Protein backbone atom coordinates (compact mmCIF):
# COMPACT_ATOMS: atom_id res chain seq x y z
CA UNK A 1 0.00 0.00 0.00
CA UNK A 2 1.04 3.57 -0.67
CA UNK A 3 0.82 5.83 2.38
CA UNK A 4 -0.26 9.39 1.65
CA UNK A 5 -0.64 12.07 4.31
CA UNK A 6 -3.03 14.92 3.54
CA UNK A 7 -3.46 18.31 5.15
CA UNK A 8 -7.10 19.24 5.73
CA UNK A 9 -7.43 23.05 5.60
CA UNK A 10 -6.15 24.36 2.29
CA UNK A 11 -5.75 20.93 0.67
CA UNK A 12 -9.06 19.11 1.11
CA UNK A 13 -11.31 21.89 2.41
CA UNK A 14 -11.45 25.66 2.13
CA UNK A 15 -12.10 27.24 5.54
CA UNK A 16 -11.20 30.86 4.81
CA UNK A 17 -14.79 32.11 4.93
CA UNK A 18 -15.31 30.80 8.46
CA UNK A 19 -12.04 32.38 9.61
CA UNK A 20 -12.94 35.68 7.95
CA UNK A 21 -16.43 35.95 9.45
CA UNK A 22 -15.18 35.12 12.94
CA UNK A 23 -12.15 37.41 12.69
CA UNK A 24 -14.30 40.23 11.29
CA UNK A 25 -16.67 39.87 14.24
CA UNK A 26 -13.83 39.77 16.79
CA UNK A 27 -12.15 42.81 15.25
CA UNK A 28 -15.09 45.00 14.15
CA UNK A 29 -18.08 43.53 16.06
CA UNK A 30 -19.77 42.83 12.71
CA UNK A 31 -22.29 39.96 13.06
CA UNK A 32 -21.03 36.79 11.42
CA UNK A 33 -24.08 36.51 9.16
CA UNK A 34 -23.80 40.02 7.77
CA UNK A 35 -23.04 40.24 4.03
CA UNK A 36 -19.37 40.06 3.05
CA UNK A 37 -17.54 42.99 1.51
CA UNK A 38 -15.85 41.05 -1.30
CA UNK A 39 -12.88 43.39 -1.71
CA UNK A 40 -12.08 43.26 2.00
CA UNK A 41 -12.55 39.49 2.04
CA UNK A 42 -10.15 38.96 -0.86
CA UNK A 43 -7.46 41.01 0.90
CA UNK A 44 -7.91 38.82 3.97
CA UNK A 45 -7.79 35.66 1.88
CA UNK A 46 -4.62 36.79 0.13
CA UNK A 47 -2.64 36.72 3.38
CA UNK A 48 -4.25 33.60 4.88
CA UNK A 49 -1.01 31.67 4.22
CA UNK A 50 0.69 33.65 7.00
CA UNK A 51 -1.61 32.27 9.68
CA UNK A 52 -1.03 29.36 12.03
CA UNK A 53 -3.09 30.44 15.06
CA UNK A 54 -6.33 32.43 15.23
CA UNK A 55 -4.81 35.36 17.15
CA UNK A 56 -2.67 36.16 14.13
CA UNK A 57 -5.79 37.24 12.24
CA UNK A 58 -5.74 40.34 14.44
CA UNK A 59 -2.47 41.41 12.83
CA UNK A 60 -3.80 40.77 9.32
CA UNK A 61 -6.92 42.87 9.91
CA UNK A 62 -4.92 45.63 11.62
CA UNK A 63 -2.69 45.98 8.56
CA UNK A 64 -5.63 45.85 6.15
CA UNK A 65 -7.34 48.53 8.23
CA UNK A 66 -4.25 50.73 7.87
CA UNK A 67 -4.18 50.19 4.08
CA UNK A 68 -0.63 48.89 4.20
CA UNK A 69 0.73 48.49 0.69
CA UNK A 70 1.36 44.99 -0.60
CA UNK A 71 5.11 45.59 -0.91
CA UNK A 72 5.39 46.29 2.82
CA UNK A 73 2.63 44.05 4.16
CA UNK A 74 4.57 40.87 4.92
CA UNK A 75 7.52 42.66 6.52
CA UNK A 76 5.22 44.65 8.77
CA UNK A 77 3.28 41.50 9.60
CA UNK A 78 6.48 39.68 10.59
CA UNK A 79 7.56 42.59 12.79
CA UNK A 80 4.22 42.66 14.61
CA UNK A 81 4.18 38.88 14.89
CA UNK A 82 7.61 38.99 16.54
CA UNK A 83 6.19 41.35 19.18
CA UNK A 84 3.94 38.53 20.37
CA UNK A 85 0.50 38.62 21.99
CA UNK A 86 -0.56 41.83 23.71
CA UNK A 87 -3.76 42.64 25.61
CA UNK A 88 -5.77 43.64 22.53
CA UNK A 89 -4.82 40.44 20.76
CA UNK A 90 -5.84 38.39 23.81
CA UNK A 91 -9.28 40.03 23.80
CA UNK A 92 -9.60 39.47 20.05
CA UNK A 93 -8.71 35.80 20.30
CA UNK A 94 -11.13 35.15 23.16
CA UNK A 95 -13.92 36.78 21.12
CA UNK A 96 -12.95 34.75 18.07
CA UNK A 97 -12.98 31.41 19.91
CA UNK A 98 -16.19 32.18 21.81
CA UNK A 99 -17.96 33.32 18.64
CA UNK A 100 -17.03 30.05 16.97
CA UNK A 101 -18.32 28.01 19.90
CA UNK A 102 -21.59 29.97 19.97
CA UNK A 103 -22.09 29.68 16.22
CA UNK A 104 -21.65 25.91 16.39
CA UNK A 105 -24.20 25.67 19.21
CA UNK A 106 -26.75 28.11 17.80
CA UNK A 107 -26.62 27.46 14.06
CA UNK A 108 -24.56 24.38 13.32
CA UNK A 109 -25.74 24.11 9.70
CA UNK A 110 -24.68 27.66 8.88
CA UNK A 111 -21.27 27.13 10.46
CA UNK A 112 -20.81 23.71 8.86
CA UNK A 113 -21.54 25.04 5.37
CA UNK A 114 -18.81 27.68 5.61
CA UNK A 115 -16.15 25.03 4.91
CA UNK A 116 -16.37 23.80 1.34
CA UNK A 117 -14.42 20.97 -0.36
CA UNK A 118 -11.86 21.64 -3.06
CA UNK A 119 -12.14 19.54 -6.24
CA UNK A 120 -9.09 17.64 -5.02
CA UNK A 121 -11.14 16.27 -2.13
CA UNK A 122 -13.43 14.40 -4.51
CA UNK A 123 -10.43 12.96 -6.34
CA UNK A 124 -9.09 11.63 -3.05
CA UNK A 125 -12.50 10.32 -2.04
CA UNK A 126 -12.60 8.24 -5.23
CA UNK A 127 -9.03 6.99 -4.84
CA UNK A 128 -9.67 6.02 -1.22
CA UNK A 129 -11.92 3.22 -2.46
CA UNK A 130 -8.81 1.60 -3.91
CA UNK A 131 -7.12 -0.60 -1.30
CA UNK A 132 -3.74 0.20 -2.83
CA UNK A 133 -3.79 3.53 -0.99
CA UNK A 134 -3.52 4.30 2.70
CA UNK A 135 -4.76 7.90 2.98
CA UNK A 136 -4.24 9.71 6.28
CA UNK A 137 -5.47 13.19 7.13
CA UNK A 138 -3.03 15.05 9.36
CA UNK A 139 -4.42 18.31 10.70
CA UNK A 140 -3.94 20.80 13.51
CA UNK A 141 -7.70 21.18 13.80
CA UNK A 142 -9.64 19.50 16.60
CA UNK A 143 -10.70 15.96 15.79
CA UNK A 144 -14.48 16.13 16.25
CA UNK A 145 -15.35 18.75 13.59
CA UNK A 146 -13.15 16.99 11.04
CA UNK A 147 -14.72 13.65 11.89
CA UNK A 148 -18.16 15.17 11.43
CA UNK A 149 -17.16 16.63 8.08
CA UNK A 150 -15.81 13.30 6.84
CA UNK A 151 -18.96 11.55 8.02
CA UNK A 152 -21.06 14.10 6.16
CA UNK A 153 -19.29 13.15 2.92
CA UNK A 154 -19.42 9.43 3.64
CA UNK A 155 -15.66 9.03 4.02
CA UNK A 156 -14.86 5.64 5.49
CA UNK A 157 -11.43 4.69 4.17
CA UNK A 158 -9.32 7.63 5.29
CA UNK A 159 -7.61 7.69 8.69
CA UNK A 160 -7.51 10.86 10.75
CA UNK A 161 -4.90 12.27 13.12
CA UNK A 162 -5.85 15.67 14.52
CA UNK A 163 -4.69 18.20 17.09
CA UNK A 164 -5.20 15.82 19.98
CA UNK A 165 -2.91 13.27 18.33
CA UNK A 166 -0.06 15.48 17.18
CA UNK A 167 0.18 18.21 19.83
CA UNK A 168 2.96 16.37 21.69
CA UNK A 169 5.16 16.51 18.59
CA UNK A 170 7.19 19.52 17.58
CA UNK A 171 5.75 19.45 14.06
CA UNK A 172 3.96 17.27 11.52
CA UNK A 173 7.25 15.95 10.17
CA UNK A 174 8.18 14.38 13.51
CA UNK A 175 4.74 12.80 13.81
CA UNK A 176 5.00 11.30 10.32
CA UNK A 177 8.49 9.97 10.97
CA UNK A 178 7.32 8.29 14.16
CA UNK A 179 4.26 6.85 12.40
CA UNK A 180 6.41 5.38 9.64
CA UNK A 181 8.73 3.71 12.15
CA UNK A 182 5.91 2.31 14.28
CA UNK A 183 4.19 0.84 11.24
CA UNK A 184 7.31 -0.36 9.37
CA UNK A 185 6.63 1.89 6.39
CA UNK A 186 9.65 2.80 4.26
CA UNK A 187 8.26 5.81 2.35
CA UNK A 188 5.28 8.10 2.14
CA UNK A 189 3.92 11.21 0.46
CA UNK A 190 2.83 14.39 2.24
CA UNK A 191 0.49 16.80 0.44
CA UNK A 192 0.54 20.23 2.04
CA UNK A 193 -0.12 23.89 1.33
CA UNK A 194 2.30 25.03 4.05
CA UNK A 195 5.88 25.46 2.91
CA UNK A 196 6.97 25.49 6.57
CA UNK A 197 5.56 22.02 7.14
CA UNK A 198 7.29 20.84 3.99
CA UNK A 199 10.62 22.32 5.07
CA UNK A 200 10.32 20.50 8.39
CA UNK A 201 10.30 17.23 6.44
CA UNK A 202 13.62 17.88 4.70
CA UNK A 203 15.51 15.96 7.41
CA UNK A 204 13.44 12.86 6.65
CA UNK A 205 14.20 11.48 3.16
CA UNK A 206 11.42 8.90 3.63
CA UNK A 207 8.85 11.70 3.20
CA UNK A 208 8.19 12.95 -0.33
CA UNK A 209 6.50 16.36 -0.08
CA UNK A 210 4.15 17.88 -2.64
CA UNK A 211 3.09 21.52 -2.32
CA UNK A 212 -0.49 22.13 -3.49
CA UNK A 213 -1.06 25.36 -5.42
CA UNK A 214 -4.76 25.82 -4.64
CA UNK A 215 -4.64 26.30 -0.88
CA UNK A 216 -3.16 28.99 1.34
CA UNK A 217 0.18 29.13 -0.42
CA UNK A 218 2.80 31.83 -0.28
CA UNK A 219 2.76 33.35 -3.79
CA UNK A 220 6.56 33.14 -3.84
CA UNK A 221 6.37 29.35 -3.65
CA UNK A 222 5.33 27.51 -6.79
CA UNK A 223 3.01 24.65 -5.97
CA UNK A 224 1.67 21.79 -8.06
CA UNK A 225 -1.79 21.66 -9.59
CA UNK A 226 -4.35 18.99 -8.81
CA UNK A 227 -3.61 16.91 -11.90
CA UNK A 228 0.12 16.77 -11.21
CA UNK A 229 -0.39 15.74 -7.60
CA UNK A 230 -2.85 13.00 -8.55
CA UNK A 231 -0.31 11.75 -11.09
CA UNK A 232 2.36 11.66 -8.39
CA UNK A 233 0.08 9.73 -6.06
CA UNK A 234 -0.57 7.12 -8.70
CA UNK A 235 2.92 6.83 -10.13
CA UNK A 236 5.30 7.39 -7.21
CA UNK A 237 6.74 4.26 -5.66
CA UNK A 238 6.30 4.28 -1.92
mmCIF file of C-alpha atoms in Angstrom:
data_model
loop_
_atom_site.group_PDB
_atom_site.id
_atom_site.type_symbol
_atom_site.label_atom_id
_atom_site.label_comp_id
_atom_site.label_asym_id
_atom_site.label_seq_id
_atom_site.Cartn_x
_atom_site.Cartn_y
_atom_site.Cartn_z
ATOM 1 C CA UNK A 1 0.000 0.000 0.000
ATOM 2 C CA UNK A 2 1.045 3.574 -0.674
ATOM 3 C CA UNK A 3 0.818 5.826 2.375
ATOM 4 C CA UNK A 4 -0.257 9.394 1.646
ATOM 5 C CA UNK A 5 -0.637 12.068 4.313
ATOM 6 C CA UNK A 6 -3.034 14.921 3.537
ATOM 7 C CA UNK A 7 -3.459 18.305 5.154
ATOM 8 C CA UNK A 8 -7.099 19.243 5.729
ATOM 9 C CA UNK A 9 -7.428 23.049 5.596
ATOM 10 C CA UNK A 10 -6.150 24.361 2.289
ATOM 11 C CA UNK A 11 -5.749 20.932 0.667
ATOM 12 C CA UNK A 12 -9.058 19.113 1.108
ATOM 13 C CA UNK A 13 -11.313 21.888 2.407
ATOM 14 C CA UNK A 14 -11.449 25.663 2.126
ATOM 15 C CA UNK A 15 -12.098 27.241 5.536
ATOM 16 C CA UNK A 16 -11.199 30.862 4.806
ATOM 17 C CA UNK A 17 -14.787 32.107 4.926
ATOM 18 C CA UNK A 18 -15.309 30.799 8.459
ATOM 19 C CA UNK A 19 -12.043 32.383 9.608
ATOM 20 C CA UNK A 20 -12.939 35.683 7.951
ATOM 21 C CA UNK A 21 -16.426 35.949 9.447
ATOM 22 C CA UNK A 22 -15.177 35.118 12.939
ATOM 23 C CA UNK A 23 -12.148 37.407 12.690
ATOM 24 C CA UNK A 24 -14.304 40.228 11.285
ATOM 25 C CA UNK A 25 -16.667 39.868 14.243
ATOM 26 C CA UNK A 26 -13.835 39.769 16.792
ATOM 27 C CA UNK A 27 -12.152 42.812 15.250
ATOM 28 C CA UNK A 28 -15.092 44.996 14.149
ATOM 29 C CA UNK A 29 -18.077 43.535 16.056
ATOM 30 C CA UNK A 30 -19.767 42.833 12.710
ATOM 31 C CA UNK A 31 -22.290 39.960 13.065
ATOM 32 C CA UNK A 32 -21.034 36.791 11.417
ATOM 33 C CA UNK A 33 -24.079 36.509 9.161
ATOM 34 C CA UNK A 34 -23.800 40.025 7.767
ATOM 35 C CA UNK A 35 -23.036 40.242 4.030
ATOM 36 C CA UNK A 36 -19.372 40.063 3.052
ATOM 37 C CA UNK A 37 -17.537 42.989 1.507
ATOM 38 C CA UNK A 38 -15.850 41.053 -1.296
ATOM 39 C CA UNK A 39 -12.877 43.395 -1.713
ATOM 40 C CA UNK A 40 -12.076 43.262 2.003
ATOM 41 C CA UNK A 41 -12.554 39.493 2.045
ATOM 42 C CA UNK A 42 -10.151 38.957 -0.857
ATOM 43 C CA UNK A 43 -7.465 41.012 0.904
ATOM 44 C CA UNK A 44 -7.910 38.825 3.968
ATOM 45 C CA UNK A 45 -7.786 35.661 1.880
ATOM 46 C CA UNK A 46 -4.617 36.792 0.134
ATOM 47 C CA UNK A 47 -2.644 36.716 3.382
ATOM 48 C CA UNK A 48 -4.246 33.598 4.881
ATOM 49 C CA UNK A 49 -1.014 31.673 4.223
ATOM 50 C CA UNK A 50 0.690 33.653 7.002
ATOM 51 C CA UNK A 51 -1.613 32.272 9.682
ATOM 52 C CA UNK A 52 -1.032 29.365 12.025
ATOM 53 C CA UNK A 53 -3.094 30.445 15.058
ATOM 54 C CA UNK A 54 -6.331 32.430 15.232
ATOM 55 C CA UNK A 55 -4.813 35.356 17.153
ATOM 56 C CA UNK A 56 -2.668 36.159 14.130
ATOM 57 C CA UNK A 57 -5.789 37.244 12.235
ATOM 58 C CA UNK A 58 -5.736 40.344 14.437
ATOM 59 C CA UNK A 59 -2.470 41.412 12.833
ATOM 60 C CA UNK A 60 -3.801 40.770 9.323
ATOM 61 C CA UNK A 61 -6.924 42.871 9.908
ATOM 62 C CA UNK A 62 -4.923 45.627 11.616
ATOM 63 C CA UNK A 63 -2.690 45.985 8.561
ATOM 64 C CA UNK A 64 -5.628 45.852 6.149
ATOM 65 C CA UNK A 65 -7.343 48.533 8.230
ATOM 66 C CA UNK A 66 -4.252 50.734 7.866
ATOM 67 C CA UNK A 67 -4.178 50.191 4.082
ATOM 68 C CA UNK A 68 -0.627 48.887 4.204
ATOM 69 C CA UNK A 69 0.729 48.493 0.689
ATOM 70 C CA UNK A 70 1.357 44.994 -0.596
ATOM 71 C CA UNK A 71 5.111 45.590 -0.907
ATOM 72 C CA UNK A 72 5.389 46.291 2.825
ATOM 73 C CA UNK A 73 2.629 44.052 4.164
ATOM 74 C CA UNK A 74 4.571 40.868 4.917
ATOM 75 C CA UNK A 75 7.520 42.657 6.520
ATOM 76 C CA UNK A 76 5.218 44.651 8.773
ATOM 77 C CA UNK A 77 3.280 41.500 9.597
ATOM 78 C CA UNK A 78 6.479 39.681 10.588
ATOM 79 C CA UNK A 79 7.558 42.592 12.786
ATOM 80 C CA UNK A 80 4.224 42.660 14.607
ATOM 81 C CA UNK A 81 4.180 38.882 14.893
ATOM 82 C CA UNK A 82 7.608 38.985 16.541
ATOM 83 C CA UNK A 83 6.192 41.349 19.176
ATOM 84 C CA UNK A 84 3.936 38.535 20.374
ATOM 85 C CA UNK A 85 0.498 38.616 21.988
ATOM 86 C CA UNK A 86 -0.561 41.831 23.711
ATOM 87 C CA UNK A 87 -3.760 42.644 25.614
ATOM 88 C CA UNK A 88 -5.770 43.642 22.531
ATOM 89 C CA UNK A 89 -4.818 40.439 20.762
ATOM 90 C CA UNK A 90 -5.838 38.393 23.808
ATOM 91 C CA UNK A 91 -9.279 40.029 23.796
ATOM 92 C CA UNK A 92 -9.599 39.470 20.053
ATOM 93 C CA UNK A 93 -8.714 35.795 20.296
ATOM 94 C CA UNK A 94 -11.131 35.150 23.162
ATOM 95 C CA UNK A 95 -13.915 36.784 21.121
ATOM 96 C CA UNK A 96 -12.950 34.747 18.067
ATOM 97 C CA UNK A 97 -12.975 31.412 19.906
ATOM 98 C CA UNK A 98 -16.194 32.177 21.813
ATOM 99 C CA UNK A 99 -17.960 33.321 18.640
ATOM 100 C CA UNK A 100 -17.029 30.055 16.966
ATOM 101 C CA UNK A 101 -18.322 28.010 19.898
ATOM 102 C CA UNK A 102 -21.588 29.974 19.972
ATOM 103 C CA UNK A 103 -22.094 29.679 16.222
ATOM 104 C CA UNK A 104 -21.654 25.908 16.389
ATOM 105 C CA UNK A 105 -24.196 25.669 19.213
ATOM 106 C CA UNK A 106 -26.750 28.110 17.801
ATOM 107 C CA UNK A 107 -26.616 27.463 14.061
ATOM 108 C CA UNK A 108 -24.562 24.385 13.317
ATOM 109 C CA UNK A 109 -25.744 24.110 9.698
ATOM 110 C CA UNK A 110 -24.680 27.661 8.877
ATOM 111 C CA UNK A 111 -21.272 27.129 10.460
ATOM 112 C CA UNK A 112 -20.806 23.713 8.859
ATOM 113 C CA UNK A 113 -21.537 25.040 5.370
ATOM 114 C CA UNK A 114 -18.813 27.677 5.612
ATOM 115 C CA UNK A 115 -16.153 25.032 4.913
ATOM 116 C CA UNK A 116 -16.369 23.796 1.345
ATOM 117 C CA UNK A 117 -14.422 20.974 -0.363
ATOM 118 C CA UNK A 118 -11.859 21.640 -3.062
ATOM 119 C CA UNK A 119 -12.141 19.545 -6.238
ATOM 120 C CA UNK A 120 -9.090 17.642 -5.019
ATOM 121 C CA UNK A 121 -11.143 16.273 -2.127
ATOM 122 C CA UNK A 122 -13.434 14.395 -4.515
ATOM 123 C CA UNK A 123 -10.429 12.956 -6.339
ATOM 124 C CA UNK A 124 -9.094 11.633 -3.045
ATOM 125 C CA UNK A 125 -12.499 10.315 -2.043
ATOM 126 C CA UNK A 126 -12.597 8.242 -5.230
ATOM 127 C CA UNK A 127 -9.029 6.994 -4.842
ATOM 128 C CA UNK A 128 -9.670 6.024 -1.223
ATOM 129 C CA UNK A 129 -11.920 3.225 -2.462
ATOM 130 C CA UNK A 130 -8.806 1.604 -3.905
ATOM 131 C CA UNK A 131 -7.118 -0.598 -1.301
ATOM 132 C CA UNK A 132 -3.739 0.197 -2.826
ATOM 133 C CA UNK A 133 -3.793 3.527 -0.987
ATOM 134 C CA UNK A 134 -3.517 4.303 2.699
ATOM 135 C CA UNK A 135 -4.762 7.901 2.976
ATOM 136 C CA UNK A 136 -4.237 9.707 6.278
ATOM 137 C CA UNK A 137 -5.471 13.189 7.127
ATOM 138 C CA UNK A 138 -3.026 15.046 9.364
ATOM 139 C CA UNK A 139 -4.415 18.308 10.702
ATOM 140 C CA UNK A 140 -3.937 20.796 13.513
ATOM 141 C CA UNK A 141 -7.703 21.177 13.799
ATOM 142 C CA UNK A 142 -9.636 19.499 16.601
ATOM 143 C CA UNK A 143 -10.700 15.959 15.789
ATOM 144 C CA UNK A 144 -14.482 16.130 16.252
ATOM 145 C CA UNK A 145 -15.355 18.748 13.593
ATOM 146 C CA UNK A 146 -13.147 16.989 11.043
ATOM 147 C CA UNK A 147 -14.718 13.645 11.893
ATOM 148 C CA UNK A 148 -18.161 15.169 11.427
ATOM 149 C CA UNK A 149 -17.162 16.631 8.082
ATOM 150 C CA UNK A 150 -15.807 13.296 6.838
ATOM 151 C CA UNK A 151 -18.956 11.546 8.023
ATOM 152 C CA UNK A 152 -21.061 14.097 6.162
ATOM 153 C CA UNK A 153 -19.291 13.154 2.919
ATOM 154 C CA UNK A 154 -19.417 9.428 3.642
ATOM 155 C CA UNK A 155 -15.661 9.030 4.015
ATOM 156 C CA UNK A 156 -14.855 5.636 5.494
ATOM 157 C CA UNK A 157 -11.435 4.691 4.170
ATOM 158 C CA UNK A 158 -9.316 7.631 5.292
ATOM 159 C CA UNK A 159 -7.607 7.690 8.686
ATOM 160 C CA UNK A 160 -7.508 10.858 10.746
ATOM 161 C CA UNK A 161 -4.902 12.273 13.117
ATOM 162 C CA UNK A 162 -5.845 15.666 14.520
ATOM 163 C CA UNK A 163 -4.685 18.204 17.090
ATOM 164 C CA UNK A 164 -5.198 15.823 19.978
ATOM 165 C CA UNK A 165 -2.908 13.273 18.328
ATOM 166 C CA UNK A 166 -0.058 15.478 17.176
ATOM 167 C CA UNK A 167 0.183 18.213 19.831
ATOM 168 C CA UNK A 168 2.956 16.366 21.686
ATOM 169 C CA UNK A 169 5.158 16.507 18.589
ATOM 170 C CA UNK A 170 7.193 19.515 17.576
ATOM 171 C CA UNK A 171 5.755 19.448 14.057
ATOM 172 C CA UNK A 172 3.957 17.268 11.524
ATOM 173 C CA UNK A 173 7.249 15.948 10.175
ATOM 174 C CA UNK A 174 8.183 14.380 13.513
ATOM 175 C CA UNK A 175 4.740 12.796 13.806
ATOM 176 C CA UNK A 176 5.003 11.296 10.322
ATOM 177 C CA UNK A 177 8.494 9.974 10.970
ATOM 178 C CA UNK A 178 7.320 8.292 14.160
ATOM 179 C CA UNK A 179 4.260 6.855 12.403
ATOM 180 C CA UNK A 180 6.412 5.375 9.641
ATOM 181 C CA UNK A 181 8.728 3.713 12.155
ATOM 182 C CA UNK A 182 5.905 2.308 14.280
ATOM 183 C CA UNK A 183 4.189 0.840 11.238
ATOM 184 C CA UNK A 184 7.307 -0.357 9.371
ATOM 185 C CA UNK A 185 6.626 1.887 6.393
ATOM 186 C CA UNK A 186 9.651 2.799 4.262
ATOM 187 C CA UNK A 187 8.263 5.808 2.350
ATOM 188 C CA UNK A 188 5.278 8.095 2.141
ATOM 189 C CA UNK A 189 3.918 11.207 0.463
ATOM 190 C CA UNK A 190 2.835 14.386 2.240
ATOM 191 C CA UNK A 191 0.493 16.797 0.437
ATOM 192 C CA UNK A 192 0.540 20.229 2.036
ATOM 193 C CA UNK A 193 -0.125 23.888 1.332
ATOM 194 C CA UNK A 194 2.302 25.028 4.052
ATOM 195 C CA UNK A 195 5.882 25.460 2.914
ATOM 196 C CA UNK A 196 6.973 25.491 6.567
ATOM 197 C CA UNK A 197 5.558 22.017 7.139
ATOM 198 C CA UNK A 198 7.286 20.836 3.988
ATOM 199 C CA UNK A 199 10.622 22.320 5.072
ATOM 200 C CA UNK A 200 10.323 20.499 8.388
ATOM 201 C CA UNK A 201 10.304 17.235 6.436
ATOM 202 C CA UNK A 202 13.623 17.883 4.696
ATOM 203 C CA UNK A 203 15.510 15.960 7.410
ATOM 204 C CA UNK A 204 13.444 12.863 6.647
ATOM 205 C CA UNK A 205 14.203 11.476 3.165
ATOM 206 C CA UNK A 206 11.415 8.904 3.634
ATOM 207 C CA UNK A 207 8.849 11.700 3.198
ATOM 208 C CA UNK A 208 8.190 12.954 -0.329
ATOM 209 C CA UNK A 209 6.503 16.357 -0.079
ATOM 210 C CA UNK A 210 4.146 17.883 -2.635
ATOM 211 C CA UNK A 211 3.088 21.520 -2.323
ATOM 212 C CA UNK A 212 -0.492 22.133 -3.493
ATOM 213 C CA UNK A 213 -1.056 25.363 -5.421
ATOM 214 C CA UNK A 214 -4.764 25.815 -4.643
ATOM 215 C CA UNK A 215 -4.642 26.296 -0.876
ATOM 216 C CA UNK A 216 -3.164 28.986 1.335
ATOM 217 C CA UNK A 217 0.177 29.127 -0.424
ATOM 218 C CA UNK A 218 2.803 31.829 -0.280
ATOM 219 C CA UNK A 219 2.756 33.346 -3.785
ATOM 220 C CA UNK A 220 6.562 33.140 -3.841
ATOM 221 C CA UNK A 221 6.372 29.348 -3.653
ATOM 222 C CA UNK A 222 5.333 27.510 -6.786
ATOM 223 C CA UNK A 223 3.012 24.646 -5.967
ATOM 224 C CA UNK A 224 1.670 21.791 -8.064
ATOM 225 C CA UNK A 225 -1.790 21.657 -9.586
ATOM 226 C CA UNK A 226 -4.352 18.986 -8.811
ATOM 227 C CA UNK A 227 -3.610 16.910 -11.903
ATOM 228 C CA UNK A 228 0.122 16.773 -11.207
ATOM 229 C CA UNK A 229 -0.387 15.737 -7.600
ATOM 230 C CA UNK A 230 -2.852 13.004 -8.552
ATOM 231 C CA UNK A 231 -0.306 11.746 -11.093
ATOM 232 C CA UNK A 232 2.363 11.658 -8.389
ATOM 233 C CA UNK A 233 0.078 9.726 -6.058
ATOM 234 C CA UNK A 234 -0.566 7.116 -8.695
ATOM 235 C CA UNK A 235 2.915 6.832 -10.131
ATOM 236 C CA UNK A 236 5.298 7.393 -7.206
ATOM 237 C CA UNK A 237 6.741 4.258 -5.660
ATOM 238 C CA UNK A 238 6.301 4.282 -1.923
#
